[in-house]
XYZ file of C-alpha atoms in Angstrom:
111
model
C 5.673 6.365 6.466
C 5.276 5.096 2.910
C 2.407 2.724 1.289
C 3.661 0.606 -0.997
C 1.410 -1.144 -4.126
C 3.113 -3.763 -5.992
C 2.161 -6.747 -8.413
C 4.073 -9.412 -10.201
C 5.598 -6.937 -12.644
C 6.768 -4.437 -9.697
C 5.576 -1.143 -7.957
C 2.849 0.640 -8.916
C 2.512 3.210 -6.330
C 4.680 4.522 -3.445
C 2.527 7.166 -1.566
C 4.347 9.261 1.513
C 2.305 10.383 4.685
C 3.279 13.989 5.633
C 4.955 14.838 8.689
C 1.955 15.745 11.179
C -0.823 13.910 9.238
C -2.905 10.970 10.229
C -3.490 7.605 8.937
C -7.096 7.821 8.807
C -10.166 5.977 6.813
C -10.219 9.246 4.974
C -6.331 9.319 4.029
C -6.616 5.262 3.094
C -9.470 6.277 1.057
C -7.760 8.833 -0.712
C -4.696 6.604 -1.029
C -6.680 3.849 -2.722
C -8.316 6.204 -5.143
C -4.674 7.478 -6.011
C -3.342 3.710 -6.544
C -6.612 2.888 -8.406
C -6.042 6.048 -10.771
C -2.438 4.915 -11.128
C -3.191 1.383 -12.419
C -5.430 3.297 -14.716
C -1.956 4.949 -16.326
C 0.641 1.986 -15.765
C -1.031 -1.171 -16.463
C -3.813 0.059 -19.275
C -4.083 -3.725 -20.085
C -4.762 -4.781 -16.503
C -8.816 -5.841 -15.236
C -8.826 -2.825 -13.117
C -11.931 -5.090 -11.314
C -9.762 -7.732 -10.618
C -7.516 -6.368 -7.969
C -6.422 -8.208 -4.836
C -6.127 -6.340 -1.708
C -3.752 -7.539 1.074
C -3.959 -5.351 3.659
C -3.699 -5.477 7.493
C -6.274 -5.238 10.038
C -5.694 -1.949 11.096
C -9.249 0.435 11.571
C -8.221 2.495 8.479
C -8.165 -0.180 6.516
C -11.132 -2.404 8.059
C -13.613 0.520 8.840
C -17.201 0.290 6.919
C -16.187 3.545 4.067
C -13.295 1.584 3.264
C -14.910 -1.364 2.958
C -17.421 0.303 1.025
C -14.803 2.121 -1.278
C -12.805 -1.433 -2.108
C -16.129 -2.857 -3.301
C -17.266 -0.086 -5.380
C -13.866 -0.328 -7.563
C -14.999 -4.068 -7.664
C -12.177 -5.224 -5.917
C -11.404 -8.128 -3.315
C -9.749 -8.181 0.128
C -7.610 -11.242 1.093
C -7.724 -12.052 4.388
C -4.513 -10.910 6.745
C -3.288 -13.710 9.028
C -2.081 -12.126 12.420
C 1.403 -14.581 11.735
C 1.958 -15.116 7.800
C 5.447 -16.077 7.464
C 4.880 -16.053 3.829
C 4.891 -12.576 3.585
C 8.387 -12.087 5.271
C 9.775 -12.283 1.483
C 7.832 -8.826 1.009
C 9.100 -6.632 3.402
C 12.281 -8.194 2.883
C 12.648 -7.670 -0.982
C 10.833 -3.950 -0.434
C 12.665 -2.811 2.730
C 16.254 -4.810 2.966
C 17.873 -3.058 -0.210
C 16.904 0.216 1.226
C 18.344 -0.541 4.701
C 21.397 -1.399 3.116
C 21.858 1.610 1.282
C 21.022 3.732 4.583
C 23.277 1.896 6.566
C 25.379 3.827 9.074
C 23.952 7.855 7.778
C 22.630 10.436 9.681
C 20.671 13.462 8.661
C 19.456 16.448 10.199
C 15.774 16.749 8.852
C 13.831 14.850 7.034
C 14.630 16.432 3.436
């Protein structure tokens, strides 16, 4: 599984979860830490306290030391609609290149 952090001027992050590992508050945690520490490198210029979170409503993301994480970096959290057609053009634009270039392969392990 990958988690994906993008703005208006592209990705910033692309972080991979490990074969056997969990998606946990602790792992989101540590992800967020990783993309904030990112933005730090790649977008110097940026109001690192002015980040928008879109995010869905899964318990990783919605439990109370996430919660409390986001608002220590001073950031916000946008509210996930259960149905946002708007954000088909995301997955779209992030996912339908790669599909294409996948298309019809087969490996043997994950490598």
């Amino acid at each position: 599984m990958a988690t994906v952090f993008w703005d208006t001027q592209g990705v910033i992050l692309v972080d991979f979860l490990s074969r056997g590992e969990k998606v946990n508050s602790g792992f989101y945690i540590d992800t967020l830490k990783k993309f904030r520490a990112r933005i730090l490198r790649v977008r110097p210029d940026m109001d690192i306290g002015n980040v928008l979170i879109l995010h869905d409503n899964a318990r990783p993301d919605t439990g109370i030391r996430t919660k409390e994480t986001i608002a220590s970096f001073w950031w916000t959290t946008l509210t996930h609609r259960t149905y946002s057609p708007d954000l088909a053009p995301s997955y779209y634009h992030l996912f339908g290149h790669m599909k294409q270039g996948l298309r019809g392969k087969h490996y043997e392990n994950e490598k």
